[in-house]
Amino acid sequence: MNRTLTLLGIESSCDDTAAAVVRLTPGETPLILSSEVLGQTSLHAAFGGVVPEIAARAHAERLDGCVEDALAHAGVTLDGLDGIAVTAGPGLIGGVLSGVMLARGLAAARRLPLMAVNHLAGHALTPRLTDGIGFPYVMLLVSGGHCQFLLVEGVDRFRRLGGTIDDAPGEAFDKTAKLLGLPQPGGPAVEAEALLGDPKRFHFPRPLLDRPGCDMSFSGLKTALLRARDALIAEKGGITLQDRRDLCAGFQAAVAEVLAIKTDRALAMVGDVTALAVAGGVAANKTIRAMLETASARHGTPFLAPPLRLCTDNAAMIAWAGIERLRAGIAPSSDFVARPRWPLDDTAPALLGSGKKGAKA
Ligand code: KG4
Ligand code: ZN
């Protein structure tokens, strides 16, 4: 397709209500004209996790305004669009439905092509939006809801190399923070403590390293951390600030080492690739990022981490995935259903884990 494409993207599969407008002019780098993200952290804070009904209601209430803002900030009207892309799964079904219904309504009213986008494909294609890299590349998604290695071979061709069989790493960071009395989201709090701690004082397990391939498991880590904490309490009646820092450092070192070793294996499983790309909130962690970068350098593979606002949930990645699909000649989706589960790679066996934010793969 050799014309300028301007798409509206809508994302509501988890706890961020998002809308964005992205434009691709042939021969030029794509432009994110606007990207609105309304988080819901405070709505769920009291419950220790995302409550699906609260999330769905908040999406339904906020989506209209979010889309209006995205269009206004982009300086585009509905008539100036060439299509609409919407997350059709995987995710919390109430939220996904809110987005899909709005997108359907807008597309029907303006006779615009509607692209149903897999949320994970949105993450996986982001390095092409930000850095224009070619296929194939390896993508590591690490967030509170996802953890998987994908070989991205084309706009619609993904091979899952491995993933977590239980918790996602961000979930493990959040639970660790909770066990140690640190604020949510746990990742940044645990990282800040770990910086002041000794990663060698406590040795936490590195699960599944004895198993070939790059599947991962993180749920045992929090049990190990709980035991170490309780042993300190039994021994001394409580934990000191330094104990807490050392526990955080030991935990973070375990997660980082598992991710680095599995990255090594994922890269060894594939031939030449253009890059190792990461996405997801956990990719913000400096220790983890440095170890992934080192692992990728060992294979002579460029390391790529898009800016954080495009690594975490957003609608620009959904608009972009829609553009990629239209440009590749994939027909718009007229009859599709919202899907709570939607693996990118149908041939890979189902992973057991679901993550705290709902089933993902
Ligand atoms: O990608 P994201 O914003 O949302 C989804 O999970 O979809 O990721 C959020 C997760 C949270 O679990 C948070 O604790 C974790 O990413 N996170 C971090 C860091 N910053 C955010 N984990 C480790 N280190 C960090 N610096
Ligand atoms: Zn996501």
CSV table of C-alpha atoms and ligand atoms in Angstrom, one decimal:
chain,number,residue,atom,x,y,z
A,1,MET,CA,0.0,0.0,0.0
A,2,ASN,CA,1.6,3.2,-1.1
A,3,ARG,CA,-0.4,6.0,0.5
A,4,THR,CA,-0.4,7.8,3.8
A,5,LEU,CA,-2.2,6.0,6.5
A,6,THR,CA,-3.5,7.7,9.6
A,7,LEU,CA,-5.1,5.3,12.2
A,8,LEU,CA,-6.8,5.7,15.5
A,9,GLY,CA,-5.8,3.1,18.0
A,10,ILE,CA,-7.9,2.0,21.0
A,11,GLU,CA,-6.6,-0.1,23.9
A,12,SER,CA,-8.6,-1.2,27.0
A,13,SER,CA,-7.5,-4.8,27.7
A,14,CYS,CA,-6.1,-4.3,31.2
A,15,ASP,CA,-6.0,-1.3,33.5
A,16,ASP,CA,-5.0,1.5,31.1
A,17,THR,CA,-7.6,3.3,29.0
A,18,ALA,CA,-5.7,4.5,25.9
A,19,ALA,CA,-6.3,6.1,22.5
A,20,ALA,CA,-3.7,7.3,20.0
A,21,VAL,CA,-3.3,8.5,16.4
A,22,VAL,CA,-0.4,7.3,14.4
A,23,ARG,CA,0.5,8.3,10.8
A,24,LEU,CA,2.7,6.6,8.3
A,25,THR,CA,3.7,8.5,5.1
A,26,PRO,CA,5.5,6.1,2.7
A,27,GLY,CA,9.2,6.6,2.8
A,28,GLU,CA,9.1,8.5,6.0
A,29,THR,CA,9.4,7.4,9.7
A,30,PRO,CA,6.0,6.9,11.4
A,31,LEU,CA,4.7,9.7,13.5
A,32,ILE,CA,2.8,9.3,16.8
A,33,LEU,CA,0.5,12.3,16.5
A,34,SER,CA,-1.0,11.7,19.9
A,35,SER,CA,-1.0,9.1,22.6
A,36,GLU,CA,-3.4,9.3,25.6
A,37,VAL,CA,-3.1,6.9,28.5
A,38,LEU,CA,-5.4,7.1,31.5
A,39,GLY,CA,-4.2,4.7,34.2
A,40,GLN,CA,-6.4,3.2,36.9
A,41,THR,CA,-3.8,2.4,39.6
A,42,SER,CA,-5.7,4.4,42.3
A,43,LEU,CA,-9.0,2.7,41.5
A,44,HIS,CA,-7.5,-0.8,42.2
A,45,ALA,CA,-5.0,0.1,45.0
A,46,ALA,CA,-7.1,-1.0,47.9
A,47,PHE,CA,-7.6,-4.5,46.4
A,48,GLY,CA,-4.0,-5.6,45.8
A,49,GLY,CA,-4.6,-6.3,42.1
A,50,VAL,CA,-6.8,-5.3,39.1
A,51,VAL,CA,-10.5,-5.9,39.7
A,52,PRO,CA,-12.0,-6.8,36.3
A,53,GLU,CA,-15.4,-5.2,37.0
A,54,ILE,CA,-13.9,-1.9,38.2
A,55,ALA,CA,-11.6,-1.9,35.2
A,56,ALA,CA,-14.4,-2.5,32.7
A,57,ARG,CA,-16.6,0.2,34.2
A,58,ALA,CA,-13.7,2.7,34.2
A,59,HIS,CA,-12.9,1.9,30.5
A,60,ALA,CA,-16.6,2.3,29.5
A,61,GLU,CA,-16.8,5.7,31.3
A,62,ARG,CA,-13.5,7.1,30.0
A,63,LEU,CA,-13.0,5.8,26.5
A,64,ASP,CA,-15.1,8.4,24.7
A,65,GLY,CA,-13.2,11.3,26.3
A,66,CYS,CA,-9.9,9.5,25.7
A,67,VAL,CA,-10.6,9.1,22.0
A,68,GLU,CA,-11.8,12.8,21.7
A,69,ASP,CA,-8.5,13.9,23.4
A,70,ALA,CA,-6.4,11.7,21.1
A,71,LEU,CA,-8.1,13.2,18.0
A,72,ALA,CA,-7.9,16.8,19.3
A,73,HIS,CA,-4.2,16.5,20.3
A,74,ALA,CA,-3.4,15.0,16.9
A,75,GLY,CA,-5.4,17.7,15.1
A,76,VAL,CA,-7.3,15.1,13.2
A,77,THR,CA,-11.1,14.5,12.9
A,78,LEU,CA,-12.8,11.2,12.4
A,79,ASP,CA,-13.1,12.1,8.7
A,80,GLY,CA,-9.3,12.4,8.5
A,81,LEU,CA,-8.7,8.8,9.5
A,82,ASP,CA,-7.9,5.9,7.2
A,83,GLY,CA,-9.0,3.3,9.7
A,84,ILE,CA,-9.4,2.3,13.3
A,85,ALA,CA,-7.4,-0.4,15.2
A,86,VAL,CA,-8.6,-1.8,18.4
A,87,THR,CA,-7.3,-4.4,20.9
A,88,ALA,CA,-9.6,-7.4,20.5
A,89,GLY,CA,-7.7,-9.5,23.1
A,90,PRO,CA,-6.1,-11.1,25.0
A,91,GLY,CA,-7.1,-9.4,28.3
A,92,LEU,CA,-9.9,-8.8,30.8
A,93,ILE,CA,-13.0,-9.4,28.7
A,94,GLY,CA,-15.1,-6.5,30.0
A,95,GLY,CA,-12.5,-4.0,29.2
A,96,VAL,CA,-11.7,-5.5,25.8
A,97,LEU,CA,-15.5,-5.4,25.0
A,98,SER,CA,-15.7,-1.7,25.9
A,99,GLY,CA,-13.0,-0.8,23.4
A,100,VAL,CA,-14.3,-3.1,20.7
A,101,MET,CA,-17.9,-1.8,20.9
A,102,LEU,CA,-16.7,1.8,20.6
A,103,ALA,CA,-14.4,1.0,17.7
A,104,ARG,CA,-17.2,-0.9,15.9
A,105,GLY,CA,-19.6,2.0,16.4
A,106,LEU,CA,-17.1,4.6,15.1
A,107,ALA,CA,-16.0,2.5,12.1
A,108,ALA,CA,-19.6,1.7,11.1
A,109,ALA,CA,-20.7,5.4,11.4
A,110,ARG,CA,-17.8,6.7,9.3
A,111,ARG,CA,-17.4,3.6,7.0
A,112,LEU,CA,-13.8,3.1,8.1
A,113,PRO,CA,-11.8,-0.1,7.9
A,114,LEU,CA,-11.6,-1.7,11.3
A,115,MET,CA,-8.5,-3.7,12.3
A,116,ALA,CA,-8.8,-6.2,15.2
A,117,VAL,CA,-5.3,-6.2,16.9
A,118,ASN,CA,-3.8,-8.7,19.3
A,119,HIS,CA,-2.5,-6.8,22.3
A,120,LEU,CA,0.7,-8.9,22.4
A,121,ALA,CA,1.3,-8.2,18.6
A,122,GLY,CA,1.0,-4.5,19.5
A,123,HIS,CA,3.9,-4.9,22.0
A,124,ALA,CA,5.8,-7.1,19.6
A,125,LEU,CA,5.7,-4.8,16.6
A,126,THR,CA,6.6,-1.6,18.6
A,127,PRO,CA,10.3,-1.8,17.8
A,128,ARG,CA,9.4,-1.3,14.2
A,129,LEU,CA,7.4,1.9,15.1
A,130,THR,CA,10.3,3.3,17.2
A,131,ASP,CA,13.3,2.1,15.4
A,132,GLY,CA,12.2,0.7,12.0
A,133,ILE,CA,13.9,-2.6,12.5
A,134,GLY,CA,13.4,-5.4,10.0
A,135,PHE,CA,12.3,-9.0,10.6
A,136,PRO,CA,13.2,-11.4,12.2
A,137,TYR,CA,13.9,-10.3,15.7
A,138,VAL,CA,13.5,-11.7,19.2
A,139,MET,CA,11.2,-9.9,21.5
A,140,LEU,CA,11.1,-10.3,25.3
A,141,LEU,CA,7.9,-9.1,26.9
A,142,VAL,CA,8.4,-8.6,30.7
A,143,SER,CA,5.7,-6.9,32.6
A,144,GLY,CA,3.1,-7.4,35.4
A,145,GLY,CA,1.0,-9.5,33.0
A,146,HIS,CA,3.3,-10.9,30.4
A,147,CYS,CA,6.6,-12.9,30.2
A,148,GLN,CA,7.5,-14.5,26.9
A,149,PHE,CA,10.1,-14.7,24.3
A,150,LEU,CA,8.8,-14.3,20.7
A,151,LEU,CA,10.5,-14.7,17.4
A,152,VAL,CA,8.9,-12.0,15.3
A,153,GLU,CA,9.1,-13.2,11.7
A,154,GLY,CA,6.5,-11.0,10.1
A,155,VAL,CA,3.5,-8.7,10.8
A,156,ASP,CA,1.4,-11.7,11.5
A,157,ARG,CA,4.1,-14.4,12.1
A,158,PHE,CA,5.2,-15.0,15.7
A,159,ARG,CA,6.9,-18.0,17.2
A,160,ARG,CA,6.8,-18.3,20.9
A,161,LEU,CA,10.2,-19.6,22.1
A,162,GLY,CA,9.2,-19.8,25.8
A,163,GLY,CA,7.4,-18.0,28.6
A,164,THR,CA,6.6,-18.1,32.3
A,165,ILE,CA,4.6,-21.1,33.5
A,166,ASP,CA,3.2,-19.2,36.5
A,167,ASP,CA,3.8,-15.6,37.6
A,168,ALA,CA,5.1,-12.8,35.4
A,169,PRO,CA,8.3,-11.1,36.8
A,170,GLY,CA,6.5,-7.8,37.5
A,171,GLU,CA,4.0,-9.7,39.6
A,172,ALA,CA,6.9,-11.2,41.5
A,173,PHE,CA,8.3,-7.7,42.1
A,174,ASP,CA,4.9,-6.5,43.3
A,175,LYS,CA,4.5,-9.4,45.7
A,176,THR,CA,8.0,-9.0,47.0
A,177,ALA,CA,7.3,-5.3,47.8
A,178,LYS,CA,4.1,-6.3,49.6
A,179,LEU,CA,5.9,-8.9,51.7
A,180,LEU,CA,8.5,-6.3,52.7
A,181,GLY,CA,6.1,-3.4,53.3
A,182,LEU,CA,7.1,-1.4,50.3
A,183,PRO,CA,4.7,0.6,48.1
A,184,GLN,CA,3.0,-0.5,44.9
A,185,PRO,CA,3.9,-0.8,42.0
A,186,GLY,CA,6.6,-2.9,43.6
A,187,GLY,CA,9.2,-2.9,40.8
A,188,PRO,CA,10.6,0.6,41.2
A,189,ALA,CA,10.5,0.4,45.1
A,190,VAL,CA,12.3,-3.0,45.1
A,191,GLU,CA,14.9,-1.7,42.6
A,192,ALA,CA,15.6,1.4,44.8
A,193,GLU,CA,16.1,-0.8,47.9
A,194,ALA,CA,18.2,-3.4,46.0
A,195,LEU,CA,20.6,-0.6,44.9
A,196,LEU,CA,21.6,-0.3,48.6
A,197,GLY,CA,21.7,-4.0,49.3
A,198,ASP,CA,24.1,-6.9,49.0
A,199,PRO,CA,22.9,-9.3,46.3
A,200,LYS,CA,25.0,-12.2,47.7
A,201,ARG,CA,23.8,-12.3,51.3
A,202,PHE,CA,20.7,-14.3,50.4
A,203,HIS,CA,20.7,-16.8,47.6
A,204,PHE,CA,17.3,-17.3,46.1
A,205,PRO,CA,16.4,-20.1,43.6
A,206,ARG,CA,16.9,-19.8,39.9
A,207,PRO,CA,13.9,-21.9,38.8
A,208,LEU,CA,13.8,-24.1,35.6
A,209,LEU,CA,17.4,-23.5,34.7
A,210,ASP,CA,17.8,-27.3,34.8
A,211,ARG,CA,15.1,-27.6,32.1
A,212,PRO,CA,16.1,-27.1,28.5
A,213,GLY,CA,14.6,-24.2,26.5
A,214,CYS,CA,13.5,-20.8,27.8
A,215,ASP,CA,10.3,-21.4,29.8
A,216,MET,CA,10.5,-19.6,33.2
A,217,SER,CA,8.9,-19.7,36.6
A,218,PHE,CA,8.8,-17.0,39.2
A,219,SER,CA,6.2,-18.0,41.7
A,220,GLY,CA,8.7,-20.0,43.9
A,221,LEU,CA,10.8,-16.9,44.4
A,222,LYS,CA,8.2,-15.2,46.6
A,223,THR,CA,7.9,-18.3,48.8
A,224,ALA,CA,11.7,-18.3,49.2
A,225,LEU,CA,11.7,-14.6,50.0
A,226,LEU,CA,8.9,-15.1,52.5
A,227,ARG,CA,10.8,-17.9,54.2
A,228,ALA,CA,14.0,-15.8,54.4
A,229,ARG,CA,12.0,-12.9,55.9
A,230,ASP,CA,10.3,-15.1,58.4
A,231,ALA,CA,13.5,-16.7,59.5
A,232,LEU,CA,14.9,-13.3,60.2
A,233,ILE,CA,11.8,-12.3,62.2
A,234,ALA,CA,12.0,-15.6,64.2
A,235,GLU,CA,15.7,-15.0,64.9
A,236,LYS,CA,15.7,-11.3,65.7
A,237,GLY,CA,12.0,-10.3,66.2
A,238,GLY,CA,12.0,-8.2,63.0
A,239,ILE,CA,14.0,-7.1,60.0
A,240,THR,CA,16.3,-4.2,59.8
A,241,LEU,CA,16.4,-1.7,56.9
A,242,GLN,CA,19.7,-3.4,55.7
A,243,ASP,CA,18.0,-6.8,55.8
A,244,ARG,CA,15.3,-5.5,53.6
A,245,ARG,CA,17.8,-4.0,51.1
A,246,ASP,CA,19.7,-7.3,51.0
A,247,LEU,CA,16.5,-9.3,50.5
A,248,CYS,CA,15.5,-7.0,47.6
A,249,ALA,CA,19.0,-7.2,46.1
A,250,GLY,CA,19.0,-11.0,46.3
A,251,PHE,CA,15.6,-11.3,44.8
A,252,GLN,CA,16.4,-8.9,41.9
A,253,ALA,CA,19.6,-10.7,41.2
A,254,ALA,CA,17.7,-14.0,40.9
A,255,VAL,CA,15.2,-12.5,38.4
A,256,ALA,CA,17.9,-10.8,36.4
A,257,GLU,CA,20.0,-13.9,36.2
A,258,VAL,CA,17.1,-16.1,35.1
A,259,LEU,CA,16.1,-13.6,32.4
A,260,ALA,CA,19.6,-13.3,31.2
A,261,ILE,CA,20.3,-17.0,31.0
A,262,LYS,CA,16.9,-17.6,29.2
A,263,THR,CA,17.7,-14.8,26.8
A,264,ASP,CA,21.0,-16.5,26.0
A,265,ARG,CA,19.1,-19.7,25.3
A,266,ALA,CA,16.4,-17.9,23.2
A,267,LEU,CA,19.0,-16.3,21.1
A,268,ALA,CA,20.8,-19.6,20.7
A,269,MET,CA,17.5,-21.2,19.4
A,270,VAL,CA,17.2,-18.8,16.5
A,271,GLY,CA,19.4,-18.0,13.5
A,272,ASP,CA,20.5,-14.5,12.6
A,273,VAL,CA,18.1,-11.8,14.0
A,274,THR,CA,18.2,-8.0,13.6
A,275,ALA,CA,17.8,-7.4,17.4
A,276,LEU,CA,16.8,-8.4,20.8
A,277,ALA,CA,14.0,-6.1,21.8
A,278,VAL,CA,12.4,-5.7,25.2
A,279,ALA,CA,9.0,-4.3,26.3
A,280,GLY,CA,7.1,-4.1,29.5
A,281,GLY,CA,7.5,-2.3,32.8
A,282,VAL,CA,10.1,-4.7,34.1
A,283,ALA,CA,12.4,-3.7,31.2
A,284,ALA,CA,12.8,-0.3,33.1
A,285,ASN,CA,14.9,-2.1,35.7
A,286,LYS,CA,18.5,-1.0,35.2
A,287,THR,CA,20.1,-4.2,36.6
A,288,ILE,CA,17.9,-6.4,34.4
A,289,ARG,CA,18.3,-4.2,31.4
A,290,ALA,CA,22.1,-4.3,31.8
A,291,MET,CA,22.2,-8.1,32.0
A,292,LEU,CA,20.0,-8.5,29.0
A,293,GLU,CA,22.2,-6.1,27.1
A,294,THR,CA,25.3,-8.2,28.0
A,295,ALA,CA,23.5,-11.4,27.0
A,296,SER,CA,22.6,-10.0,23.7
A,297,ALA,CA,26.1,-8.6,23.1
A,298,ARG,CA,27.5,-12.2,23.7
A,299,HIS,CA,25.6,-13.2,20.6
A,300,GLY,CA,26.6,-10.1,18.6
A,301,THR,CA,22.9,-9.1,18.5
A,302,PRO,CA,21.9,-5.4,18.8
A,303,PHE,CA,19.8,-4.6,22.0
A,304,LEU,CA,16.8,-2.4,21.7
A,305,ALA,CA,14.6,-1.0,24.4
A,306,PRO,CA,11.9,1.4,23.1
A,307,PRO,CA,11.1,4.4,25.4
A,308,LEU,CA,9.2,3.3,28.5
A,309,ARG,CA,5.9,5.0,27.5
A,310,LEU,CA,5.9,2.8,24.4
A,311,CYS,CA,7.1,-0.3,26.3
A,312,THR,CA,4.1,-0.2,28.7
A,313,ASP,CA,0.5,-0.4,27.7
A,314,ASN,CA,-0.5,2.3,25.2
A,315,ALA,CA,-2.7,2.7,22.1
A,316,ALA,CA,0.0,4.0,19.7
A,317,MET,CA,1.3,0.4,19.5
A,318,ILE,CA,-2.3,-0.8,18.6
A,319,ALA,CA,-2.7,1.9,15.9
A,320,TRP,CA,0.8,1.0,14.5
A,321,ALA,CA,-0.1,-2.8,14.4
A,322,GLY,CA,-3.2,-1.7,12.5
A,323,ILE,CA,-1.1,0.2,10.0
A,324,GLU,CA,1.3,-2.7,9.6
A,325,ARG,CA,-1.6,-5.0,8.9
A,326,LEU,CA,-3.2,-2.7,6.4
A,327,ARG,CA,0.1,-2.1,4.7
A,328,ALA,CA,0.8,-5.8,4.5
A,329,GLY,CA,-2.6,-6.2,2.6
A,330,ILE,CA,-4.3,-8.0,5.5
A,331,ALA,CA,-8.1,-7.5,5.1
A,332,PRO,CA,-9.9,-5.4,7.7
A,333,SER,CA,-11.8,-7.4,10.3
A,334,SER,CA,-15.6,-7.2,9.9
A,335,ASP,CA,-16.8,-10.0,12.1
A,336,PHE,CA,-14.5,-10.7,15.0
A,337,VAL,CA,-15.0,-11.5,18.7
A,338,ALA,CA,-13.3,-10.1,21.7
A,339,ARG,CA,-11.1,-12.8,23.1
A,340,PRO,CA,-9.9,-13.2,26.7
A,341,ARG,CA,-7.2,-15.6,25.6
A,342,TRP,CA,-5.5,-15.2,22.2
A,343,PRO,CA,-2.1,-16.8,21.8
A,344,LEU,CA,0.1,-15.2,19.1
A,345,ASP,CA,1.5,-18.6,18.3
A,346,ASP,CA,-1.3,-21.1,17.9
A,347,THR,CA,1.2,-23.9,17.5
A,348,ALA,CA,2.9,-23.4,20.9
A,349,PRO,CA,1.6,-25.4,23.8
A,350,ALA,CA,-0.6,-23.3,26.2
A,351,LEU,CA,1.4,-21.8,29.1
A,352,LEU,CA,-0.1,-22.4,32.6
A,353,GLY,CA,0.5,-18.9,34.0
A,354,SER,CA,-2.0,-16.1,33.7
A,355,GLY,CA,-0.4,-13.2,35.5
A,356,LYS,CA,-2.2,-11.0,38.0
A,357,LYS,CA,-3.8,-9.0,35.2
A,358,GLY,CA,-5.5,-11.9,33.6
A,359,ALA,CA,-4.8,-14.6,31.1
A,360,LYS,CA,-2.5,-13.5,28.4
A,361,ALA,CA,-1.4,-16.4,26.3
B,1,KG4,O1,4.1,-3.0,31.4
B,1,KG4,P1,3.5,-2.6,32.7
B,1,KG4,O2,3.4,-1.1,32.9
B,1,KG4,O3,2.0,-3.1,32.8
B,1,KG4,C1,1.5,-4.3,32.6
B,1,KG4,O4,1.9,-5.2,33.4
B,1,KG4,O5,0.8,-4.5,31.6
B,1,KG4,O6,4.3,-3.3,33.8
B,1,KG4,C2,4.0,-3.0,35.2
B,1,KG4,C3,4.9,-4.0,36.0
B,1,KG4,C4,4.6,-3.9,37.5
B,1,KG4,O7,4.5,-5.2,38.0
B,1,KG4,C5,5.8,-3.2,38.0
B,1,KG4,O8,6.1,-3.5,39.4
B,1,KG4,C6,6.9,-3.6,37.1
B,1,KG4,O9,6.3,-3.6,35.8
B,1,KG4,N1,8.0,-2.6,37.1
B,1,KG4,C7,9.3,-2.9,37.4
B,1,KG4,C8,10.0,-1.7,37.4
B,1,KG4,N2,9.1,-0.7,37.0
B,1,KG4,C9,7.9,-1.3,36.8
B,1,KG4,N3,9.8,-4.1,37.8
B,1,KG4,C10,11.1,-4.0,38.1
B,1,KG4,N4,11.9,-2.9,38.1
B,1,KG4,C11,11.4,-1.7,37.8
B,1,KG4,N5,12.1,-0.6,37.8
B,2,ZN,ZN,0.7,-5.1,27.8
